[in-house]
Short mmCIF file of C-alpha atoms and ligand atoms in Angstrom, two decimals:
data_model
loop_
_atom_site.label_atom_id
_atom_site.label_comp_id
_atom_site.label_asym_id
_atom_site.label_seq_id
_atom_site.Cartn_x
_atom_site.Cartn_y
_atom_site.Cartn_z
CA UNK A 20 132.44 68.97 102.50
CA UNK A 21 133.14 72.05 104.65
CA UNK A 22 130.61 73.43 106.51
CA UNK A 23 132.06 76.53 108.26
CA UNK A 24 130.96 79.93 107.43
CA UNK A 25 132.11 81.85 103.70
CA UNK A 26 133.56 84.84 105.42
CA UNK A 27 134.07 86.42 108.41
CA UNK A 28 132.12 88.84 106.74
CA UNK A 29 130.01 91.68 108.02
CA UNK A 30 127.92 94.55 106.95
CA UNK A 31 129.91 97.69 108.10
CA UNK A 32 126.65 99.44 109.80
CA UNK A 33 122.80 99.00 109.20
CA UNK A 34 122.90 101.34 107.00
CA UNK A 35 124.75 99.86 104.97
CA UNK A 36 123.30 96.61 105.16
CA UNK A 37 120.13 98.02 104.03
CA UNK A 38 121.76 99.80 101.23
CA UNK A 39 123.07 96.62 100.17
CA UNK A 40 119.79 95.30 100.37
CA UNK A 41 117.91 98.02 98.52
CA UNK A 42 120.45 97.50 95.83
CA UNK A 43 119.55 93.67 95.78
CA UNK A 44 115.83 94.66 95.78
CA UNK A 45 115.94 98.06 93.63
CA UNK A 46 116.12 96.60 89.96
CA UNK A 47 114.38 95.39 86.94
CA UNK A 48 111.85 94.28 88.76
CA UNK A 49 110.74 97.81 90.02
CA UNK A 50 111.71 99.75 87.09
CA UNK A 51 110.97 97.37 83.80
CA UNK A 52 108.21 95.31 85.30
CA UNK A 53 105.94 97.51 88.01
CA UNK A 54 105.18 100.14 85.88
CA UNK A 55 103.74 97.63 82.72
CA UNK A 56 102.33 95.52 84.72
CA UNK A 57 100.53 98.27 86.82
CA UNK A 58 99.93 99.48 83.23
CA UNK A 59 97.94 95.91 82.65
CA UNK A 60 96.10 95.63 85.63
CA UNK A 61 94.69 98.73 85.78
CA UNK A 62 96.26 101.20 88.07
CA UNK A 63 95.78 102.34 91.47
CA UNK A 64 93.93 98.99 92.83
CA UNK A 65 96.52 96.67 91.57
CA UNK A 66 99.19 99.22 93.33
CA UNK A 67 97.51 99.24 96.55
CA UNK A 68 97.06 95.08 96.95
CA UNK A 69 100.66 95.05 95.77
CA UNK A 70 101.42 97.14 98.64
CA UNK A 71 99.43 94.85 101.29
CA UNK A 72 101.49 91.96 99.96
CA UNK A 73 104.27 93.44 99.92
CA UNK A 74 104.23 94.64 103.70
CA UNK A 75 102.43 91.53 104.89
CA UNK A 76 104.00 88.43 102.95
CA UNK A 77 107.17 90.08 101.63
CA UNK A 78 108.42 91.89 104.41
CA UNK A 79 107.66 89.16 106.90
CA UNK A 80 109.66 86.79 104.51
CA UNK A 81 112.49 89.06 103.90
CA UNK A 82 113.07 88.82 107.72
CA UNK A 83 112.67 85.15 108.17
CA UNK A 84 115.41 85.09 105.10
CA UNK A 85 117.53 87.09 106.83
CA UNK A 86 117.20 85.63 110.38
CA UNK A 87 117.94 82.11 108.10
CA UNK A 88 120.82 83.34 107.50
CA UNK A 89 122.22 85.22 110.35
CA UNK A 90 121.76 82.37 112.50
CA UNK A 91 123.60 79.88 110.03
CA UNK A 92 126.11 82.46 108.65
CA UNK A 93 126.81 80.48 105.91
CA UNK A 94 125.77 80.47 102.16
CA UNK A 95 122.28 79.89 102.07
CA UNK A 96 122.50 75.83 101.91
CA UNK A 97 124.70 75.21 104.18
CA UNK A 98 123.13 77.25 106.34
CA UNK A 99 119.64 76.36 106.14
CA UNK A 100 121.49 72.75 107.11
CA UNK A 101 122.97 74.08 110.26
CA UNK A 102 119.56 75.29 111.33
CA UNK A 103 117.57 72.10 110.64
CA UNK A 104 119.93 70.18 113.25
CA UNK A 105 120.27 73.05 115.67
CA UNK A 106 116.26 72.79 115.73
CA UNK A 107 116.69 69.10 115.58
CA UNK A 108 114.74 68.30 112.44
CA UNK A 109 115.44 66.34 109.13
CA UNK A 110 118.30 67.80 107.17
CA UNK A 111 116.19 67.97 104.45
CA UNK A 112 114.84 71.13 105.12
CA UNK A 113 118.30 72.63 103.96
CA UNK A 114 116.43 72.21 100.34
CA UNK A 115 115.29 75.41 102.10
CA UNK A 116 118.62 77.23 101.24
CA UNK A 117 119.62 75.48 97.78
CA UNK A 118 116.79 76.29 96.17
CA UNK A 119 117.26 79.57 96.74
CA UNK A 120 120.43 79.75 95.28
CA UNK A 121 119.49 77.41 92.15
CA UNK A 122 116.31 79.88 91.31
CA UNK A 123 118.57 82.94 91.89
CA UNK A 124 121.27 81.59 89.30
CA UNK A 125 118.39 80.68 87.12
CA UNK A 126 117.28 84.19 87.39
CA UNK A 127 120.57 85.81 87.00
CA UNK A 128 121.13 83.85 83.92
CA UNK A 129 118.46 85.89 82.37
CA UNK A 130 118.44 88.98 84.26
CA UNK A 131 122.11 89.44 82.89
CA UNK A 132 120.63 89.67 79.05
CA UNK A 133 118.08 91.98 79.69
CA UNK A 134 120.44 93.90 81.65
CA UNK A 135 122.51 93.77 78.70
CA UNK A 136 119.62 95.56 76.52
CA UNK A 137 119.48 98.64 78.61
CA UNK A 138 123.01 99.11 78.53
CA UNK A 139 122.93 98.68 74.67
CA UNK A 140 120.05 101.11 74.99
CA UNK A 141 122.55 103.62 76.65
CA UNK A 142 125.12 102.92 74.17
CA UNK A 143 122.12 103.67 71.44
CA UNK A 144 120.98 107.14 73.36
CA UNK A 145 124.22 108.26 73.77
CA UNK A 146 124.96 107.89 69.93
CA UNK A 147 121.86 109.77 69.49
CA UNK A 148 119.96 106.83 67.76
CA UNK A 149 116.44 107.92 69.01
CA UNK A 150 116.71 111.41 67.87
CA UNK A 151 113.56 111.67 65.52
CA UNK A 152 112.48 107.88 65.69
CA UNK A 153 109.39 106.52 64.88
CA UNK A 154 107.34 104.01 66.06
CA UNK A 155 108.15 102.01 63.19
CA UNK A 156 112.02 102.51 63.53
CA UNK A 157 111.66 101.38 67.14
CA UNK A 158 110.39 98.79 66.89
CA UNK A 159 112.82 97.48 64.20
CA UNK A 160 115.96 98.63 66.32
CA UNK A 161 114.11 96.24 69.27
CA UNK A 162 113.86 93.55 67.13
CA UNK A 163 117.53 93.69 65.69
CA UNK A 164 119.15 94.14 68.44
CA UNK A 165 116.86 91.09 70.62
CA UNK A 166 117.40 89.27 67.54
CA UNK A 167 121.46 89.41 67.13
CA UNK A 168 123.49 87.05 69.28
CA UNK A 169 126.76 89.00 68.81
CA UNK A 170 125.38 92.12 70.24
CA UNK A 171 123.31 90.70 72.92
CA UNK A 172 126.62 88.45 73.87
CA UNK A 173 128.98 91.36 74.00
CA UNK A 174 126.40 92.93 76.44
CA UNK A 175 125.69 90.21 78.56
CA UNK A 176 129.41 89.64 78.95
CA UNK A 177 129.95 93.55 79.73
CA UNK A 178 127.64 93.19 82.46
CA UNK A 179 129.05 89.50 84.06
CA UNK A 180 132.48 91.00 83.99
CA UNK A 181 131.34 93.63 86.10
CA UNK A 182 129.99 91.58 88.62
CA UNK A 183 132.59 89.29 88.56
CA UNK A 184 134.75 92.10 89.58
CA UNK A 185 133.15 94.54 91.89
CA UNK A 186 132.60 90.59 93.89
CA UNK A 187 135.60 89.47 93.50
CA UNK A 188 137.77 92.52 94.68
CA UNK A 189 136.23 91.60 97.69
CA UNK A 190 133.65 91.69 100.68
CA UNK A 191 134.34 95.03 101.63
CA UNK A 192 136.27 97.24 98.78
CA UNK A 193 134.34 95.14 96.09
CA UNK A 194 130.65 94.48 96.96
CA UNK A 195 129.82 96.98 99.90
CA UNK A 196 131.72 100.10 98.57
CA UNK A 197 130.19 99.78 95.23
CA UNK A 198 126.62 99.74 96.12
CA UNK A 199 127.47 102.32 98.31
CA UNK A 200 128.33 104.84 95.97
CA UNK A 201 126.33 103.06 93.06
CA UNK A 202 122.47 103.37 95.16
CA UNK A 203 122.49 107.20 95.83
CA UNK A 204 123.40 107.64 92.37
CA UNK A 205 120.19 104.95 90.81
CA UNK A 206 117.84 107.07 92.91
CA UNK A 207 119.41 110.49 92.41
CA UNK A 208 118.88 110.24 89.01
CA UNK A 209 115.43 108.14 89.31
CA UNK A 210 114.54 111.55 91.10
CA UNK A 211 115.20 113.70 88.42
CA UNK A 212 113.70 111.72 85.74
CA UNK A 213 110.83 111.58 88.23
CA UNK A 214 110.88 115.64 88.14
CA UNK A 215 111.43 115.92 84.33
CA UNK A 216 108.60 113.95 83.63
CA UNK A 217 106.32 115.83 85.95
CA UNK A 218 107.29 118.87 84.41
CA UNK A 219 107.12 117.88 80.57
CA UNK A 220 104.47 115.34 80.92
CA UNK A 221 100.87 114.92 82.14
CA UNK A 222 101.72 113.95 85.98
CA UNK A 223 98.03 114.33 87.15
CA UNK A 224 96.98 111.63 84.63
CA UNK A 225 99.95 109.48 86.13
CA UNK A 226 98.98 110.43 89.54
CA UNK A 227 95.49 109.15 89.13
CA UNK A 228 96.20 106.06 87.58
CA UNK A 229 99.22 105.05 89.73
CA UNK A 230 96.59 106.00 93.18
CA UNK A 231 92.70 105.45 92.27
CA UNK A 232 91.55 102.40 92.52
CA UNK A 233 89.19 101.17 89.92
CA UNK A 234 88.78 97.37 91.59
CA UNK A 235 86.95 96.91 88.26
CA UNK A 236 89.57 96.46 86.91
CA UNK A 237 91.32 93.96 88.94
CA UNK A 238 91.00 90.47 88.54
CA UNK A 239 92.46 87.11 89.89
CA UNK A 240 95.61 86.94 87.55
CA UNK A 241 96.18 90.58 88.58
CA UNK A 242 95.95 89.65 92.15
CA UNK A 243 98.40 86.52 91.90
CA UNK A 244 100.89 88.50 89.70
CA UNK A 245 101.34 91.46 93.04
CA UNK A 246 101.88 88.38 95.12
CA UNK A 247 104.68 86.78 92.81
CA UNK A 248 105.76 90.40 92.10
CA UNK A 249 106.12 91.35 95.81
CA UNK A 250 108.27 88.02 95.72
CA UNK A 251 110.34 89.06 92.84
CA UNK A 252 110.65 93.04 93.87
CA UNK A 253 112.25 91.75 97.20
CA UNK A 254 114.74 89.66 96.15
CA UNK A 255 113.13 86.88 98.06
CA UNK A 256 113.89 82.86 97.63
CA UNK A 257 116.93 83.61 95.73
CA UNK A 258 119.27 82.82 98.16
CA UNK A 259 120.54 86.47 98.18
CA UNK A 260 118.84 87.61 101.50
CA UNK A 261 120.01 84.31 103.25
CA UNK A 262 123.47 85.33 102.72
CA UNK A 263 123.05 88.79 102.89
CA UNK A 264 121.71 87.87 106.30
CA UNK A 265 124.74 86.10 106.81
CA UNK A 266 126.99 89.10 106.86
CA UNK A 267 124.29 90.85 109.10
CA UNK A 268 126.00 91.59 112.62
CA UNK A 269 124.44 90.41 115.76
CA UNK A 270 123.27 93.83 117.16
CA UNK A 271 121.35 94.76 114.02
CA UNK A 272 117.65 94.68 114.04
CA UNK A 273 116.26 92.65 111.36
CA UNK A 274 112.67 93.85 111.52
CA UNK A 275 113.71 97.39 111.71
CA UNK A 276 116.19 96.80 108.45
CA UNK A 277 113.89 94.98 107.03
CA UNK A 278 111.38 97.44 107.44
CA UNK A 279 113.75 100.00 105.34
CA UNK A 280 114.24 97.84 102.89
CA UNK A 281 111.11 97.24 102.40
CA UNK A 282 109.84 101.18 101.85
CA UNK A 283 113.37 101.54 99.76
CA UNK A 284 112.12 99.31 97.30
CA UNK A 285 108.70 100.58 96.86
CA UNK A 286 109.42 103.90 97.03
CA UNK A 287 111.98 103.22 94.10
CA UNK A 288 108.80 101.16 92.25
CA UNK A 289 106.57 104.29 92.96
CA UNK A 290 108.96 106.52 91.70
CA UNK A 291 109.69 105.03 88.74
CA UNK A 292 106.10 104.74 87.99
CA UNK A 293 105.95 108.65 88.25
CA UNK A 294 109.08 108.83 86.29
CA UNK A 295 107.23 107.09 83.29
CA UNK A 296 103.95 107.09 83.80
CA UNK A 297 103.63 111.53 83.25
CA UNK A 298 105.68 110.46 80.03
CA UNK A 299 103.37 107.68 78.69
CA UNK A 300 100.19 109.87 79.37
CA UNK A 301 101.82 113.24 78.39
CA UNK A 302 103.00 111.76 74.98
CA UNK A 303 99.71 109.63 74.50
CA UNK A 304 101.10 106.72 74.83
CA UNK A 305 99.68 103.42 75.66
CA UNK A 306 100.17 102.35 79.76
CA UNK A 307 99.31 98.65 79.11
CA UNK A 308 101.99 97.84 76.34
CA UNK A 309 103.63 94.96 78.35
CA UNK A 310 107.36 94.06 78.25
CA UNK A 311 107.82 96.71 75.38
CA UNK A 312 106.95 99.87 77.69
CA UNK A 313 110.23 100.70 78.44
CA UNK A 314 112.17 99.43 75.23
CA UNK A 315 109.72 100.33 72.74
CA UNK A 316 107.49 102.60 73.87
CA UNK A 317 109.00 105.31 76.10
CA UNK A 318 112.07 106.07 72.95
CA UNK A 319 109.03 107.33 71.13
CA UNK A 320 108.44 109.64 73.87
CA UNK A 321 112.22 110.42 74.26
CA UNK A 322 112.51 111.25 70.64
CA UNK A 323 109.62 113.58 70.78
CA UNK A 324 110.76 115.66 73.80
CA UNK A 325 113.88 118.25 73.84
CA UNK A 326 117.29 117.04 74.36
CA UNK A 327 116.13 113.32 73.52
CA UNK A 328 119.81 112.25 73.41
CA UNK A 329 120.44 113.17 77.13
CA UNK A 330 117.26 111.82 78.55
CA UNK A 331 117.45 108.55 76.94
CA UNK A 332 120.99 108.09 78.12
CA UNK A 333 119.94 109.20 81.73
CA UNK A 334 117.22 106.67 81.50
CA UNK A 335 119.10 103.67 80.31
CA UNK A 336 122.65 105.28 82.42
CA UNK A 337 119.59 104.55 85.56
CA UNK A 338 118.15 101.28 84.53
CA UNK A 339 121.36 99.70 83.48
CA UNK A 340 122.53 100.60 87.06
CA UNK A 341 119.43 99.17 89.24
CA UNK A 342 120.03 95.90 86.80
CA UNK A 343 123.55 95.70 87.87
CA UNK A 344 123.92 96.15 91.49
CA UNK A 345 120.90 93.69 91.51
CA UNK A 346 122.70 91.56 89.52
CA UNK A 347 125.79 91.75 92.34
CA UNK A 348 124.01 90.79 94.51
CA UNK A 349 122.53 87.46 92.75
CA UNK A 350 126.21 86.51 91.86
CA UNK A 351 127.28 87.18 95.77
CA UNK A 352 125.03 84.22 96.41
CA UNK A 353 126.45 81.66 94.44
CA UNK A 354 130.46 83.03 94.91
CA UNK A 355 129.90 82.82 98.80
CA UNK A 356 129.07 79.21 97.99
CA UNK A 357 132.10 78.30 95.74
CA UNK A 358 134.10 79.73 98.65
CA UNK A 359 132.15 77.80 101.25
CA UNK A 360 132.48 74.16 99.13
CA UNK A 361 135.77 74.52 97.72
CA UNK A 362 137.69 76.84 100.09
CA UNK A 363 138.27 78.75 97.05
CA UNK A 364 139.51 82.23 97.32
CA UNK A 365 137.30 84.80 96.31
CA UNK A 366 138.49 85.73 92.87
CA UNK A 367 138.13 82.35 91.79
CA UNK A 368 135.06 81.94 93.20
CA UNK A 369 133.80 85.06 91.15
CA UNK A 370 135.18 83.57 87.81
CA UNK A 371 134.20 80.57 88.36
CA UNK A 372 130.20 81.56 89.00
CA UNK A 373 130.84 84.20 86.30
CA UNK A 374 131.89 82.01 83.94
CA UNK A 375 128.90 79.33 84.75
CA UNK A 376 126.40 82.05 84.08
CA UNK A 377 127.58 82.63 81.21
CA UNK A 378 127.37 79.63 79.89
CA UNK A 379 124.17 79.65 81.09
CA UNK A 380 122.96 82.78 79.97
CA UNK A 381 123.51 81.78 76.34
CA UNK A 382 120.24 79.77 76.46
CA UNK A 383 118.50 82.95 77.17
CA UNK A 384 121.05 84.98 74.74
CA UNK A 385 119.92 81.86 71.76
CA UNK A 386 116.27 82.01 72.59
CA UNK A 387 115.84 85.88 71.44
CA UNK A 388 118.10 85.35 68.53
CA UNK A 389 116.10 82.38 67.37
CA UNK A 390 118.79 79.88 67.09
CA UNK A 391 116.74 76.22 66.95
CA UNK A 392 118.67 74.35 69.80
CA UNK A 393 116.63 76.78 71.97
CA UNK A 394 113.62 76.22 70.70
CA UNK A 395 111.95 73.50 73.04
CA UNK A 396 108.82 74.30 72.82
CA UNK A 397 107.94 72.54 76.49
CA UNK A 398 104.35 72.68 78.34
CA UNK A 399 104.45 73.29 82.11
CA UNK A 400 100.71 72.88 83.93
CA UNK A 401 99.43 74.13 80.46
CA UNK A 402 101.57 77.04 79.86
CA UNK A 403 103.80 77.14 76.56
CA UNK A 404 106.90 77.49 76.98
CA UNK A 405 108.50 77.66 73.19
CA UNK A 406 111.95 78.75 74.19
CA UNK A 407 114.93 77.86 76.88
CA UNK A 408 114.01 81.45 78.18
CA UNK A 409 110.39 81.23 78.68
CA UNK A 410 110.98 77.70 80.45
CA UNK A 411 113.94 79.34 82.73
CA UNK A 412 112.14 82.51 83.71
CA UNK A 413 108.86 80.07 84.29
CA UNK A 414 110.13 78.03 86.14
CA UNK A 415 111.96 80.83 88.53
CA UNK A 416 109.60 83.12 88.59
CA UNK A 417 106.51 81.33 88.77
CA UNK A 418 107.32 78.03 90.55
CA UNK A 419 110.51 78.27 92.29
CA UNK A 420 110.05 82.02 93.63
CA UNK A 421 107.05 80.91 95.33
CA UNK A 422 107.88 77.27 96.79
CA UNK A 423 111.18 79.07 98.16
CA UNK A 424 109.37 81.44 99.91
CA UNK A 425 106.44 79.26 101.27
CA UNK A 426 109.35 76.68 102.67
CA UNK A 427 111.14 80.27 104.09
CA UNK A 428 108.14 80.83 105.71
CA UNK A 429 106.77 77.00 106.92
CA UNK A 430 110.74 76.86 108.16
CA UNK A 431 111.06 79.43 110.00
CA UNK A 432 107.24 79.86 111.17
CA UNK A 433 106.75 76.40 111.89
CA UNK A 434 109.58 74.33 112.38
CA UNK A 435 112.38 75.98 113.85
CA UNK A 436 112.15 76.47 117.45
CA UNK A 437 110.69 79.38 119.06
CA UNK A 438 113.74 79.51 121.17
CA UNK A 439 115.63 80.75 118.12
CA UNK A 440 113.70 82.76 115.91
CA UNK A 441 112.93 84.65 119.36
CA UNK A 442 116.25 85.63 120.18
CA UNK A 443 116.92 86.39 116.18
CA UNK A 444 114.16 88.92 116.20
CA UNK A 445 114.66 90.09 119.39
CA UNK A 446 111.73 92.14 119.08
CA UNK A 447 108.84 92.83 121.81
CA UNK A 448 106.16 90.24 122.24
CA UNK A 449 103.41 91.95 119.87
CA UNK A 450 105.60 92.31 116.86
CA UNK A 451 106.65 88.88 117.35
CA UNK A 452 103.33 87.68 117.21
CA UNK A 453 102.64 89.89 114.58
CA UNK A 454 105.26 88.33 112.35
CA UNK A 455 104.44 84.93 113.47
CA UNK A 456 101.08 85.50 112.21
CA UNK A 457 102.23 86.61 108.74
CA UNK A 458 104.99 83.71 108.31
CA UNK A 459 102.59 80.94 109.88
CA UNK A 460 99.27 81.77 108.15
CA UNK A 461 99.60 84.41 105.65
CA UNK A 462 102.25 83.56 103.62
CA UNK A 463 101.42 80.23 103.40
CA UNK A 464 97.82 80.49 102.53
CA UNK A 465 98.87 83.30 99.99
CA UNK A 466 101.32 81.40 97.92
CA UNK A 467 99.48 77.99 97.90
CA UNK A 468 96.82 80.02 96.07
CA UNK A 469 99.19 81.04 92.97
CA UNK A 470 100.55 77.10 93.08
CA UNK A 471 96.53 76.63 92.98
CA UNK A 472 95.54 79.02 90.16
CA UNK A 473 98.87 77.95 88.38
CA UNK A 474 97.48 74.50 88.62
CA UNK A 475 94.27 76.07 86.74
CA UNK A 476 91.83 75.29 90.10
CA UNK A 477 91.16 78.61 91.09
N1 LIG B 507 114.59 92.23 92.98
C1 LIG B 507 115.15 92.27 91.67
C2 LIG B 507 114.40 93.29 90.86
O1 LIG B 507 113.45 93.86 91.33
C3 LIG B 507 115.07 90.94 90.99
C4 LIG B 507 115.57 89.79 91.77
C5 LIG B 507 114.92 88.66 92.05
C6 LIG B 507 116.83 89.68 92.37
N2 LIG B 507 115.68 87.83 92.78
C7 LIG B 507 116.89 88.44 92.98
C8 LIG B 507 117.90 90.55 92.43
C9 LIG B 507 117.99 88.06 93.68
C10 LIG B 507 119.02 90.17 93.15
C11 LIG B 507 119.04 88.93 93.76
O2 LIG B 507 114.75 93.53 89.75
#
């Protein structure tokens, strides 16, 4: 087993390292999932604890993932390994890095199918499919298209191509040039959905809601779901900030690029919660549908306004995009490792992972479309888990997300030596501390809570 670096690879400047980064981050997570479950929890209080966790736990992790990896340069379990005996520990701590990678496969495997959905979406808009439809119609075009395994396959595989080849042509013409071109573009046009909406729908209403707290309305769930959100959002224990920190030169400041990325991402969430939330309000629409907000309740909207056809495609032309560079980035992960175990080249470490998803993603593909070998109908510290989907995103989300990022944060805040993380950071004596603080007690005490509440005790 090799253990020398993937690539010589490195970031071109910080800028675009933090592109890169915000491309990772910038996704489903801030576009599909902040706005409903903002929607659920309430509003403005749920957005501003987000935002402490987010700056507090998440940031603070995002730079002890990326100092992981700098100082290994390698893919994320190798590398964890290399730091363990530099600091002179057990070499089990590299569980560290391949966990990571497993939970961002795991995720990917999914991610890939709902990214699949919006671009189906597109393809629907485009045809003009949600001119004039109706609640009713909606929801039966949802339904048919979660429920057929031939169009949800021929999406999934549209979108694993395309990974498979913006990675594979490479560290620099494939990966880096993409996302940046591909970035502006997701937040140009997030931006002027953004202004649409204000203009055609109720923005104050989405204004309030998105800023005021009510902490009425906030309860413990909604408190655990910003932390395992802010975990999510970032890209964080997925392996994909380990080796993005790989490619990270040594000059670069990681808590200043890790600051940026950071405000990238939540300025995308924000904005996407003022692209839909003036829409939802405007169009009296309910902002506590759930999963369905953006697939089955915003088309209504759509339909309803002028030039449905065009917005809708916009829309689903933006989401499909934020899915996809995220989804480069999760493949990057486990291609830098096929490279690093197997000296493969890089095309054949692309097909290879790209292939492996798939295979994996028809477990999540089977589960929508109801096939019964999916069905498995598991219990995990009493939650139901009927299908291979609900077990894999469960399991990712919930448990692995997490334990990666409390073992980020116990390895870097507590085991590694000073020495090291010192001269990683590089930072003056006060932010050092502050960060120390944050990876040592915060994050820690933060996620062993949601292992506690998952574990029904709190
Ligand atoms: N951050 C992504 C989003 O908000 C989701 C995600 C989680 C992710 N882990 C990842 C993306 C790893 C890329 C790599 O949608």
């Amino acid at each position: 087993m090799t253990t020398k670096a993937p690539t010589n690879n490195r970031w071109s400047s910080n800028f675009s390292f933090v592109i890169a980064a915000t491309a990772a981050a910038v996704g489903l997570g801030n576009i599909w999932k902040f706005p409903y479950i903002v929607g659920q929890n309430g509003g403005g209080a749920f957005v501003l604890v987000y935002l402490l966790f987010i700056f507090l736990i998440g940031v603070p992790v995002l730079m002890a993932e990326v100092l992981m990896g700098r100082r290994g340069r390698a893919s994320p379990g190798y590398a964890v390994r290399k730091l363990a005996k530099e600091s002179q520990v057990h070499s089990s701590w590299q569980i560290t890095g391949w966990l990571g990678m497993f939970a961002g496969f795991m995720i990917l495997s999914f991610y890939a199918v709902i990214a699949g959905w919006s671009l189906s979406y597109m393809v629907k808009a485009a045809r003009g499919t949600f001119v004039g439809i109706n609640e009713a119609g909606i929801s039966k075009l949802f339904g048919s298209m979660v429920s057929s395994s031939s169009e949800l396959m021929l999406y999934t595989t549209l979108i694993i191509v395309g990974t498979v080849v913006v990675v594979g042509k490479g560290f620099k013409s494939g990966l880096e040039r993409s996302v940046t071109f591909l970035v502006p573009l997701l937040l140009v046009l997030l931006i002027i959905i953004a202004i649409y909406a204000a203009k055609i729908g109720d923005f104050d209403a989405a204004v309030s809601f998105l800023f005021k707290p009510d902490f009425g309305s906030l309860t413990k769930q909604g408190i655990l779901l910003a932390l395992g959100q802010s975990f999510f959002t970032l890209s964080l224990a997925s392996g994909v900030m380990i080796i993005y920190g790989a490619y990270v030169p040594k000059e670069t400041s990681i808590i200043t690029t890790s600051i940026w990325i950071g405000i990238a991402d939540t300025v995308a969430a924000v904005v996407a919660g003022l692209a839909i939330f003036p829409i939802v309000f405007g169009y009296g629409l309910q902002p506590a549908e759930g999963p369905g907000l953006i697939f089955q309740t915003l088309p209504i909207a759509f339909s309803a306004m002028p030039a449905t056809s065009l917005v809708a495609t916009i829309f689903f032309l933006m989401l499909s995009l934020a899915a996809f560079t995220s989804a480069i980035a999760m493949i990057e992960a486990s291609v830098a490792f096929v490279e690093d175990k197997f000296n493969a080249t890089r095309w054949t470490a692309a097909i290879v992972s790209g292939f492996t998803l798939w295979l994996v993603g028809l477990g999540t593909i089977y589960s929508f479309s109801g096939a019964n070998w999916a069905k498995i109908d598991w219990v995990i510290f009493g939650e139901q888990l009927p299908t291979i989907f609900d077990a894999i995103n469960h399991i990712a989300s919930n448990i692995l997300l997490p334990l990666g990022g409390l073992l980020a944060a116990i390895f870097t805040g507590w085991v590694m030596k000073k020495k090291f993380t010192q001269e990683e950071l590089n930072t003056s004596p006060l932010a050092y501390f502050v960060w120390q603080v944050c990876v040592r007690y915060l994050a820690p005490v933060a996620i062993i809570a949601i292992f506690l509440q998952l574990l029904g005790f709190i």
